[in-house]
Amino acid sequence: MKVRDRYAPSPTGALHPGNARSALFNYLFAHREEGTFILRIEDTDRRRHDDGSLATIMEGLRWLGLEWDEGPERGGPHEPYFQSERLPLYQAAADRLVATGDAYRCFCTPERLEELRRSQERAHMPPGYDGRCRDLDPAVVAGRVAAGDRAVIRMRVPGGSTAVVDLVRGTSEFANATLDDQVLVKSDGYPTYHLASVVDDHEMDITHVVRGDEWLPSAPKHVLLYGMLGWEPPVFVHLPLVLGPDRAKLSKRHGAVALLEYRDLGYLPEAMVNFLALLGWSPGTGDDFMTLPQLVQAFDIEKVQVSPAVFDAAKLDHLNGQHIRALPPEEFAARVRPWVPELREELLAAAAPLVQERMTRLTEAPGLLGFLVAAPDGGRDGIVPKKHDRAATIEVLRDARAVFAGADPGPGLEPGLRDVATRHDWKFGEVMMTLRIALTGSPVTPPLLESAALLGQEEVLGRIDASVAALEGAAGGKEAS
RNA sequence: GGCCCGUUCGUCUAGUGGCCUAGGACACCGCCCUCUCAAGGCGGAGAUCAGCGGUUCGAAUCCGCUACGGGCUACCA
């Protein structure tokens, strides 16, 4: 049997890392099994519907490289892939259930249900539908329907118990009495998740339902529904929750950071995919660094974890650095490009190798490469080493200037600069730091001599002169450093 | 409250009865390298495998109970 699985988000907000992890696992599993990964949009909640989120969800998936085989913008044999466009299917299923007695119309108003819930709470009773409309006389029902009374359709949960078989967790047994007569079709005619997902998973020949753990408690309702409709249930896999640092479920309703914000924070999609894959799954080999193709190759859905995983930003940072370093130099330059828009193309290409291994996030690019765009604008904090004074610093800069004046800047100048240090009885590191700040304005830069080479002799001499001038000017009274 | 799921270093995890005096990775600390910052190399600290009781010659691994944590409990998904 060919594997077909799906990621089925509701367009009610931005994709967050927890959702992305679910999508990833579906993608990995489908690809590993040479099956089909489907994107289906569960837009059955008109109240919470958010117009922008569909685009955001698709953009997020594509950013990660998780292109779907069937779904919005791609089509497929089971179109449409929007539940709001499949209403007749759900209605037909609901009609069948009503006809067989497995479901019934309920005329209770939201107000009554609200009051019911409150009173149950007061009495410390478990909340749930009390079954008032469960056994209404068919004639009465027909009459109210004819009169235009609004109704929902509820499933008639039978007695006994229902077993849910999960590929990684094994079998869980649920007493049906704890299940509640779930609403299947709302009074606006839209199905609830429970009906819609069961109908679609069947209609779309989904073989594996891989979804978050929060669905496990409602899985028995779904199993019941498959049985009532005479369908074979798919294989279930409930993924462990992704937790925030506070150990609570990561959720868009609890202020989780949207996936695409990580892109804006300078993370590579490769790193995010790698990191997400390791939340709740492990290749078992000890390898942490993996690309999407490698993940596909190694993925084994039976090895997914059963216990929740905490989202650890530090590990994401580490993997991001690893993936940045693993990029081919030209590719790395291309990724950095948007972060330093003013930097000339040749300079970026030449400077990229210098900064590639010292970045954790792309956001660091401007700080590391800014000196190539503009000369220090006066900020020269720390140009005078702790153990030396301003006058000596000026002398050292002048002496060093002579070295730069004698040859094109580059690593070849190191011996000459060491001589400068010796002559003034400075440490070589002190000379370099003073020059670093003179040339870049920053105490943290790529290797200085290589950086100077990018600047060019004329620019280097000019910046040294400017620094000397600034130090001399400061001698007039103001603080130099 | 009820139902369900879970519990190995701070975090992600390896581990499916003897190879475990529990391995790796991140983070942390130290050393090396070194013109800064990184990267890299080497080393260290860090888990009585939630607790208790069973099963067994032998348990992180099997069973039970307890505790704790989380999820669900909508005409949301």
Coordinates of C-alpha atoms (C1' of nucleotides) in Angstrom, one line a residue:
Chain A
M1 CA 0.0 0.0 0.0
K2 CA 1.4 3.4 -1.0
V3 CA 1.7 5.8 1.9
R4 CA -0.4 8.9 1.7
D5 CA -0.3 11.3 4.6
R6 CA -1.2 14.9 5.1
Y7 CA -0.6 18.1 7.0
A8 CA -4.0 19.7 7.6
P9 CA -3.7 23.2 9.2
S10 CA -6.6 25.5 9.8
P11 CA -6.0 29.0 8.5
T12 CA -6.5 30.7 11.8
G13 CA -3.1 32.1 12.4
A14 CA 0.5 31.9 11.6
L15 CA 2.4 28.6 11.3
H16 CA 4.5 28.1 14.5
P17 CA 7.3 25.7 15.1
G18 CA 5.1 23.1 16.6
N19 CA 2.9 23.0 13.5
A20 CA 5.9 23.0 11.3
R21 CA 7.3 20.0 13.1
S22 CA 4.0 18.1 12.4
A23 CA 4.3 19.1 8.7
L24 CA 7.9 18.0 8.6
F25 CA 7.2 14.6 10.1
N26 CA 4.5 14.0 7.5
Y27 CA 6.8 15.1 4.8
L28 CA 9.7 12.9 6.0
F29 CA 7.5 9.9 6.4
A30 CA 5.8 10.3 3.0
H31 CA 9.1 10.8 1.2
R32 CA 10.8 8.0 3.1
E33 CA 8.1 5.6 2.0
E34 CA 8.0 7.1 -1.5
G35 CA 4.5 8.1 -0.8
T36 CA 2.5 11.3 -1.2
F37 CA 2.4 14.3 1.1
I38 CA -0.8 16.2 1.0
L39 CA -1.6 19.7 2.2
R40 CA -5.3 20.1 3.1
I41 CA -6.8 23.3 4.5
E42 CA -9.3 22.8 7.3
D43 CA -11.2 26.1 7.0
T44 CA -14.4 25.0 8.6
D45 CA -14.3 27.6 11.4
R46 CA -15.6 30.8 9.9
R47 CA -15.4 32.7 13.2
R48 CA -11.6 32.2 13.6
H49 CA -10.8 32.3 9.9
D50 CA -7.9 34.6 9.2
D51 CA -7.4 35.7 5.6
G52 CA -3.7 36.2 5.6
S53 CA -2.8 32.9 7.3
L54 CA -3.2 30.6 4.4
A55 CA -0.5 32.5 2.4
T56 CA 1.7 32.5 5.5
I57 CA 1.3 28.8 6.1
M58 CA 2.3 28.0 2.5
E59 CA 5.1 30.4 2.6
G60 CA 6.4 28.8 5.8
L61 CA 6.2 25.3 4.4
R62 CA 8.0 26.3 1.2
W63 CA 10.6 28.2 3.2
L64 CA 11.5 25.0 4.9
G65 CA 11.5 23.2 1.6
L66 CA 8.4 21.1 2.4
E67 CA 6.6 21.3 -0.9
W68 CA 3.4 19.2 -1.0
D69 CA 2.5 16.7 -3.7
E70 CA -1.2 17.5 -3.6
G71 CA -3.0 20.5 -2.3
P72 CA -3.6 24.2 -2.8
E73 CA -1.8 25.7 -5.9
R74 CA -0.7 22.2 -6.9
G75 CA -4.0 20.4 -7.4
G76 CA -4.3 16.7 -7.4
P77 CA -6.8 13.9 -7.9
H78 CA -8.8 14.8 -4.8
E79 CA -9.5 18.4 -5.4
P80 CA -10.6 20.6 -3.9
Y81 CA -8.2 20.6 -0.9
F82 CA -10.1 23.2 1.0
Q83 CA -12.8 21.8 3.3
S84 CA -15.0 24.8 2.8
E85 CA -15.4 23.7 -0.8
R86 CA -16.2 20.1 0.1
L87 CA -19.4 20.7 2.2
P88 CA -21.6 18.3 0.2
L89 CA -19.3 15.4 1.1
Y90 CA -19.7 16.1 4.8
Q91 CA -23.4 16.7 4.5
A92 CA -23.8 13.3 2.7
A93 CA -21.9 11.5 5.5
A94 CA -23.9 13.3 8.1
D95 CA -27.2 12.4 6.4
R96 CA -26.1 8.8 6.3
L97 CA -25.3 8.8 10.0
V98 CA -28.6 10.4 10.8
A99 CA -30.4 7.8 8.7
T100 CA -28.7 4.9 10.4
G101 CA -29.3 6.4 13.8
D102 CA -25.6 6.9 14.5
A103 CA -26.2 10.7 14.7
Y104 CA -29.2 12.9 15.6
R105 CA -30.4 16.4 15.3
C106 CA -30.0 18.5 18.4
F107 CA -32.0 21.7 18.8
C108 CA -30.3 22.9 22.0
T109 CA -29.3 26.5 21.8
P110 CA -25.8 27.7 22.6
E111 CA -27.3 29.5 25.6
R112 CA -28.7 26.4 27.0
L113 CA -25.5 24.5 26.5
E114 CA -23.6 27.3 28.2
E115 CA -26.0 27.2 31.2
L116 CA -25.7 23.4 31.3
R117 CA -21.9 23.7 31.4
R118 CA -22.0 26.2 34.2
S119 CA -24.4 24.2 36.3
Q120 CA -22.3 21.1 35.8
E121 CA -19.3 23.0 36.9
R122 CA -21.1 24.3 40.0
A123 CA -22.0 20.7 40.9
H124 CA -18.5 19.5 40.3
M125 CA -19.8 17.2 37.6
P126 CA -17.8 16.5 34.4
P127 CA -19.0 18.8 31.7
G128 CA -20.7 17.3 28.7
Y129 CA -23.9 17.2 26.7
D130 CA -26.8 15.8 28.7
G131 CA -28.5 14.1 25.8
R132 CA -31.7 16.1 25.8
C133 CA -32.2 15.7 22.1
R134 CA -30.8 12.3 21.8
D135 CA -34.1 10.5 21.7
L136 CA -36.5 13.0 20.3
D137 CA -39.6 11.7 18.6
P138 CA -38.9 11.5 14.9
A139 CA -42.1 13.3 14.2
V140 CA -41.1 16.1 16.5
V141 CA -37.8 16.4 14.8
A142 CA -39.4 16.4 11.3
G143 CA -41.7 19.1 12.5
R144 CA -39.0 21.4 13.9
V145 CA -36.9 20.9 10.8
A146 CA -39.9 21.8 8.7
A147 CA -40.4 24.9 10.9
G148 CA -36.9 26.0 10.2
D149 CA -35.5 25.5 13.7
R150 CA -31.7 25.6 13.7
A151 CA -30.1 22.4 14.7
V152 CA -26.7 20.7 14.9
I153 CA -26.0 17.1 14.2
R154 CA -24.4 15.1 17.0
M155 CA -23.0 11.7 16.9
R156 CA -24.7 9.1 19.0
V157 CA -21.8 7.6 21.0
P158 CA -22.7 4.0 21.8
G159 CA -21.9 2.2 25.0
G160 CA -18.9 0.1 25.5
S161 CA -15.4 1.2 24.8
T162 CA -13.2 2.1 21.9
A163 CA -9.6 1.2 21.3
V164 CA -7.2 3.5 19.5
V165 CA -4.2 1.9 17.9
D166 CA -1.3 4.2 17.6
L167 CA 1.8 3.1 15.7
V168 CA 4.2 4.3 18.4
R169 CA 2.1 4.3 21.5
G170 CA 0.3 1.1 21.1
T171 CA -3.3 0.6 22.0
S172 CA -5.3 2.9 24.3
E173 CA -8.7 2.0 25.5
F174 CA -11.4 4.6 26.1
A175 CA -14.7 4.1 27.8
N176 CA -17.3 5.5 25.5
A177 CA -19.2 6.9 28.4
T178 CA -16.5 9.6 28.8
L179 CA -16.8 10.6 25.1
D180 CA -19.7 13.0 24.9
D181 CA -22.0 13.2 21.9
Q182 CA -19.7 15.3 19.7
V183 CA -21.2 17.9 17.3
L184 CA -20.5 16.8 13.8
V185 CA -22.3 19.5 11.8
K186 CA -22.7 23.0 13.2
S187 CA -25.9 25.0 12.8
D188 CA -24.3 27.0 10.0
G189 CA -24.0 23.8 8.0
Y190 CA -20.2 23.5 8.4
P191 CA -18.8 20.3 9.7
T192 CA -16.6 20.2 12.8
Y193 CA -13.0 18.9 12.6
H194 CA -14.1 15.5 13.7
L195 CA -16.5 14.8 10.8
A196 CA -14.5 16.7 8.2
S197 CA -11.2 15.1 8.9
V198 CA -12.6 11.6 9.0
V199 CA -14.5 12.1 5.7
D200 CA -11.6 13.7 4.0
D201 CA -9.0 11.2 5.2
H202 CA -11.2 8.5 3.8
E203 CA -12.0 10.3 0.6
M204 CA -8.4 11.2 0.0
D205 CA -7.2 7.7 0.7
I206 CA -5.0 8.8 3.6
T207 CA -3.2 5.8 5.0
H208 CA -1.5 7.5 8.0
V209 CA -2.8 10.2 10.2
V210 CA 0.3 11.8 11.7
R211 CA -0.7 14.7 14.0
G212 CA -0.1 16.3 17.3
D213 CA -0.7 14.6 20.6
E214 CA -3.5 17.0 21.5
W215 CA -5.7 14.9 19.2
L216 CA -5.3 11.6 21.0
P217 CA -8.2 12.3 23.3
S218 CA -10.6 12.7 20.3
A219 CA -9.1 9.8 18.4
P220 CA -11.7 7.4 19.7
K221 CA -14.5 9.5 18.3
H222 CA -12.8 9.3 15.0
V223 CA -12.4 5.5 15.3
L224 CA -16.1 5.3 16.1
L225 CA -17.0 7.4 13.1
Y226 CA -15.0 5.2 10.7
G227 CA -16.9 2.3 12.1
M228 CA -20.3 3.9 11.7
L229 CA -19.5 4.9 8.1
G230 CA -18.2 1.5 7.3
W231 CA -14.7 2.7 6.5
E232 CA -11.3 1.3 7.4
P233 CA -9.5 3.7 9.8
P234 CA -6.0 4.9 8.9
V235 CA -3.0 4.2 11.0
F236 CA -2.6 6.8 13.7
V237 CA 0.6 8.4 14.9
H238 CA 0.3 11.0 17.6
L239 CA 3.4 13.2 17.8
P240 CA 4.7 14.4 21.1
L241 CA 3.9 18.0 21.8
V242 CA 6.5 20.7 21.3
L243 CA 6.8 22.6 24.6
G244 CA 8.0 26.2 25.2
P245 CA 10.6 26.9 27.8
D246 CA 7.8 27.2 30.3
R247 CA 7.0 23.5 29.5
A248 CA 3.6 24.4 28.2
K249 CA 2.4 23.4 24.7
L250 CA 3.8 25.7 22.0
S251 CA 0.7 27.2 20.4
K252 CA -0.3 30.2 18.4
R253 CA -2.8 30.9 21.0
H254 CA -0.2 31.2 23.6
G255 CA 2.0 33.7 21.9
A256 CA 4.5 31.3 20.2
V257 CA 6.8 32.9 17.7
A258 CA 5.7 32.4 14.1
L259 CA 7.9 30.2 12.0
L260 CA 8.7 32.9 9.5
E261 CA 10.0 35.2 12.3
Y262 CA 12.9 32.8 12.5
R263 CA 13.8 33.6 9.0
D264 CA 13.8 37.3 9.9
L265 CA 16.0 36.4 12.9
G266 CA 18.7 35.1 10.6
Y267 CA 18.0 31.4 10.8
L268 CA 18.5 29.1 7.8
P269 CA 15.6 26.9 6.8
E270 CA 18.1 24.0 6.7
A271 CA 18.9 24.6 10.3
M272 CA 15.2 24.9 11.3
V273 CA 14.4 21.7 9.5
N274 CA 17.3 19.9 11.2
F275 CA 16.3 21.2 14.6
L276 CA 12.6 20.4 14.3
A277 CA 13.4 16.9 13.1
L278 CA 15.3 16.3 16.3
L279 CA 12.3 17.4 18.5
G280 CA 10.7 14.1 19.2
W281 CA 12.8 12.0 16.9
S282 CA 16.4 10.8 16.7
P283 CA 18.2 8.9 14.0
G284 CA 19.8 6.9 16.8
T285 CA 23.3 7.3 15.3
G286 CA 24.4 10.3 17.3
D287 CA 24.5 12.4 14.2
D288 CA 22.9 15.8 14.8
F289 CA 23.8 17.6 11.7
M290 CA 21.5 16.5 8.9
T291 CA 20.1 17.9 5.7
L292 CA 16.5 17.4 4.5
P293 CA 17.5 14.6 2.1
Q294 CA 19.5 12.9 4.8
L295 CA 16.6 13.2 7.2
V296 CA 14.3 11.6 4.6
Q297 CA 16.8 8.8 4.2
A298 CA 17.1 8.2 7.9
F299 CA 13.6 8.8 9.1
D300 CA 11.9 6.0 10.9
I301 CA 8.4 6.9 12.1
E302 CA 8.4 4.1 14.7
K303 CA 11.3 5.8 16.4
V304 CA 9.4 9.0 17.2
Q305 CA 9.4 9.8 20.9
V306 CA 6.3 9.6 23.1
S307 CA 7.2 12.3 25.6
P308 CA 7.1 16.0 24.9
A309 CA 10.1 17.9 23.8
V310 CA 11.2 21.4 24.9
F311 CA 12.1 23.9 22.2
D312 CA 15.7 24.7 22.9
A313 CA 16.8 27.9 21.2
A314 CA 20.5 27.4 22.1
K315 CA 20.5 24.1 20.1
L316 CA 18.9 25.9 17.2
D317 CA 21.6 28.5 17.2
H318 CA 24.3 25.8 17.2
L319 CA 22.8 24.0 14.3
N320 CA 22.3 27.3 12.5
G321 CA 26.0 28.0 12.8
Q322 CA 26.8 24.5 11.5
H323 CA 24.5 24.9 8.5
I324 CA 25.9 28.3 7.7
R325 CA 29.4 26.9 7.7
A326 CA 28.3 24.0 5.5
L327 CA 27.0 26.3 2.8
P328 CA 29.1 26.6 -0.4
P329 CA 30.8 30.0 -0.3
E330 CA 28.8 31.4 -3.2
E331 CA 25.6 30.2 -1.7
F332 CA 26.6 31.7 1.6
A333 CA 27.2 35.0 0.0
A334 CA 23.8 34.9 -1.7
R335 CA 22.1 34.2 1.7
V336 CA 24.0 37.1 3.3
R337 CA 23.2 39.5 0.4
P338 CA 19.8 40.8 1.8
W339 CA 21.4 41.6 5.1
V340 CA 24.1 43.9 3.6
P341 CA 22.3 45.6 0.7
E342 CA 24.8 48.4 0.4
L343 CA 27.8 46.1 0.1
R344 CA 29.4 45.9 -3.3
E345 CA 29.1 42.5 -5.0
E346 CA 32.8 41.8 -5.4
L347 CA 33.5 42.9 -1.8
L348 CA 30.8 40.6 -0.5
A349 CA 32.1 37.7 -2.5
A350 CA 35.7 38.3 -1.2
A351 CA 34.6 38.9 2.4
A352 CA 32.1 36.0 2.7
P353 CA 34.7 33.3 3.4
L354 CA 36.1 35.5 6.1
V355 CA 32.9 35.8 8.1
Q356 CA 31.2 32.5 7.2
E357 CA 32.7 30.5 10.0
R358 CA 32.2 33.2 12.6
M359 CA 28.4 33.6 12.3
T360 CA 25.7 32.0 14.2
R361 CA 22.9 33.9 12.6
L362 CA 22.7 35.9 9.4
T363 CA 21.7 39.0 11.5
E364 CA 25.4 39.2 12.5
A365 CA 26.4 40.1 8.9
P366 CA 25.9 43.9 9.1
G367 CA 28.0 44.0 12.3
L368 CA 30.8 41.9 10.8
L369 CA 30.8 43.5 7.4
G370 CA 29.8 47.0 8.1
F371 CA 33.3 48.3 8.0
L372 CA 33.4 47.5 4.2
V373 CA 30.5 49.8 3.6
A374 CA 31.5 52.8 5.7
A375 CA 34.5 54.1 7.6
P376 CA 34.2 54.4 11.4
D377 CA 32.2 57.5 12.1
G378 CA 34.0 58.6 15.1
G379 CA 33.2 55.7 17.4
R380 CA 36.7 54.5 18.3
D381 CA 36.1 53.2 21.8
G382 CA 39.1 51.2 23.0
I383 CA 41.5 52.4 20.4
V384 CA 43.9 53.3 23.3
P385 CA 44.9 50.1 25.0
K386 CA 44.5 49.9 28.8
K387 CA 48.2 49.9 29.5
H388 CA 49.1 52.7 27.1
D389 CA 48.2 56.3 26.6
R390 CA 46.9 58.4 23.8
A391 CA 50.3 59.8 22.8
A392 CA 51.8 56.4 22.5
T393 CA 48.8 55.2 20.5
I394 CA 49.3 58.0 18.0
E395 CA 53.0 57.0 17.6
V396 CA 52.1 53.4 17.1
L397 CA 49.5 54.3 14.5
R398 CA 51.9 56.4 12.6
D399 CA 54.5 53.7 12.7
A400 CA 52.0 51.2 11.5
R401 CA 50.9 53.5 8.8
A402 CA 54.4 53.4 7.4
V403 CA 54.1 49.7 7.2
F404 CA 50.8 49.9 5.2
A405 CA 52.3 52.6 3.1
G406 CA 55.1 50.4 2.0
A407 CA 53.1 47.5 0.5
D408 CA 49.6 46.4 -0.4
P409 CA 47.7 45.4 2.7
G410 CA 47.5 41.7 3.5
P411 CA 48.8 39.0 5.7
G412 CA 52.3 39.6 4.4
L413 CA 52.4 42.7 6.6
E414 CA 52.4 40.8 9.8
P415 CA 56.2 40.7 10.3
G416 CA 56.4 44.5 9.8
L417 CA 53.6 45.1 12.3
R418 CA 55.3 42.8 14.8
D419 CA 58.4 45.0 14.5
V420 CA 56.2 48.0 15.2
A421 CA 55.1 46.3 18.4
T422 CA 58.6 45.5 19.4
R423 CA 59.8 49.0 18.8
H424 CA 57.2 50.5 21.0
D425 CA 57.2 47.8 23.6
W426 CA 53.6 46.9 22.9
K427 CA 52.2 43.5 22.6
F428 CA 51.4 42.5 19.1
G429 CA 47.8 41.9 20.1
E430 CA 47.6 45.5 21.4
V431 CA 48.9 46.9 18.1
M432 CA 46.4 44.8 16.2
M433 CA 43.5 45.8 18.4
T434 CA 44.4 49.5 18.0
L435 CA 44.5 49.0 14.3
R436 CA 41.4 47.0 14.2
I437 CA 39.5 49.8 15.8
A438 CA 41.2 52.4 13.7
L439 CA 40.2 50.6 10.5
T440 CA 36.8 49.2 11.4
G441 CA 35.6 51.0 14.6
S442 CA 34.8 47.6 16.1
P443 CA 36.7 45.3 18.4
V444 CA 35.2 42.3 16.7
T445 CA 36.0 41.8 13.0
P446 CA 37.2 39.2 10.6
P447 CA 41.0 38.7 10.6
L448 CA 42.4 42.2 10.4
L449 CA 45.0 41.9 7.7
E450 CA 42.7 40.1 5.3
S451 CA 40.1 42.7 6.1
A452 CA 42.6 45.5 5.3
A453 CA 43.3 43.8 2.0
L454 CA 39.6 44.2 1.1
L455 CA 39.7 47.8 2.1
G456 CA 42.7 48.6 -0.1
Q457 CA 45.8 50.6 0.7
E458 CA 44.4 54.0 0.1
E459 CA 41.4 53.4 2.3
V460 CA 43.5 51.9 5.0
L461 CA 45.9 54.8 5.1
G462 CA 43.0 57.2 5.1
R463 CA 41.3 55.5 8.0
I464 CA 44.5 55.5 10.0
D465 CA 45.0 59.2 9.3
A466 CA 41.4 59.9 10.4
S467 CA 42.0 58.0 13.6
V468 CA 45.2 59.8 14.3
A469 CA 43.4 63.1 13.7
A470 CA 40.6 62.1 16.0
L471 CA 43.1 61.2 18.7
E472 CA 45.0 64.4 18.3
G473 CA 41.8 66.4 18.3
A474 CA 40.8 64.7 21.5
A475 CA 44.1 65.8 23.0
G476 CA 42.8 69.3 22.9
G477 CA 40.5 68.5 25.9
K478 CA 37.8 66.0 25.1
E479 CA 37.9 62.4 26.0
A480 CA 39.6 60.3 23.3
S481 CA 38.4 56.9 24.2
Chain B
rG1 C1' -13.3 17.5 38.7
rG2 C1' -13.2 13.5 34.7
rC3 C1' -10.5 11.1 30.8
rC4 C1' -5.9 10.3 28.4
rC5 C1' -0.7 10.5 27.7
rG6 C1' 4.0 10.9 29.7
rU7 C1' 8.6 10.7 33.3
rU8 C1' 17.0 8.7 31.3
rC9 C1' 22.2 14.7 32.8
rG10 C1' 19.5 22.0 32.7
rU11 C1' 17.8 20.7 27.3
rC12 C1' 17.4 17.2 22.9
rU13 C1' 18.3 12.2 23.2
rA14 C1' 21.0 6.7 22.9
rG15 C1' 19.2 2.6 25.3
rU16 C1' 13.8 -2.8 23.9
rG17 C1' 16.8 -8.0 30.6
rG18 C1' 23.3 -9.0 31.3
rC19 C1' 27.9 -5.2 26.5
rC20 C1' 25.4 0.6 31.5
rU21 C1' 30.5 1.8 37.3
rA22 C1' 24.1 4.8 31.6
rG23 C1' 26.7 6.8 25.7
rG24 C1' 26.2 11.2 22.4
rA25 C1' 24.8 16.4 21.3
rC26 C1' 23.6 21.5 23.0
rA27 C1' 24.5 24.7 26.9
rC28 C1' 28.3 25.4 31.0
rC29 C1' 33.6 25.2 32.9
rG30 C1' 39.0 24.6 31.8
rC31 C1' 43.2 24.0 28.5
rC32 C1' 45.2 24.3 23.4
rC33 C1' 45.2 27.2 18.9
rU34 C1' 45.2 32.6 18.2
rC35 C1' 45.8 39.8 15.9
rU36 C1' 39.8 40.3 18.2
rC37 C1' 35.5 37.3 17.8
rA38 C1' 34.3 32.8 16.3
rA39 C1' 35.4 28.0 14.4
rG40 C1' 38.3 23.8 15.6
rG41 C1' 41.0 20.2 19.0
rC42 C1' 41.4 18.2 23.9
rG43 C1' 39.5 17.6 28.8
rG44 C1' 35.9 18.4 33.0
rA45 C1' 31.5 18.8 35.7
rG46 C1' 26.5 17.2 35.1
rA47 C1' 21.3 11.5 35.5
rU48 C1' 21.2 7.0 42.6
rC49 C1' 17.4 6.1 34.7
rA50 C1' 10.6 10.3 39.1
rG51 C1' 9.6 7.2 43.9
rC52 C1' 8.1 2.7 46.0
rG53 C1' 6.9 -2.4 45.6
rG54 C1' 7.1 -6.7 42.6
rU55 C1' 8.9 -10.4 38.5
rU56 C1' 13.9 -12.4 37.5
rC57 C1' 20.1 -15.4 38.9
rG58 C1' 20.1 -10.3 36.9
rA59 C1' 16.0 -4.3 35.3
rA60 C1' 16.8 2.2 32.9
rU61 C1' 14.7 -1.9 30.1
rC62 C1' 8.8 -6.3 32.3
rC63 C1' 4.3 -5.6 35.9
rG64 C1' 1.7 -2.7 39.8
rC65 C1' 0.9 1.5 42.8
rU66 C1' 2.1 6.5 44.1
rA67 C1' 3.9 11.3 42.9
rC68 C1' 4.7 14.9 39.5
rG69 C1' 4.2 17.1 34.6
rG70 C1' 1.3 17.8 30.3
rG71 C1' -2.9 17.4 27.0
rC72 C1' -8.1 17.1 26.2
rU73 C1' -12.7 18.1 28.3
rA74 C1' -16.5 24.2 22.4
rC75 C1' -21.9 24.6 17.3
rC76 C1' -12.2 25.8 17.7
rA77 C1' -8.9 23.1 15.2

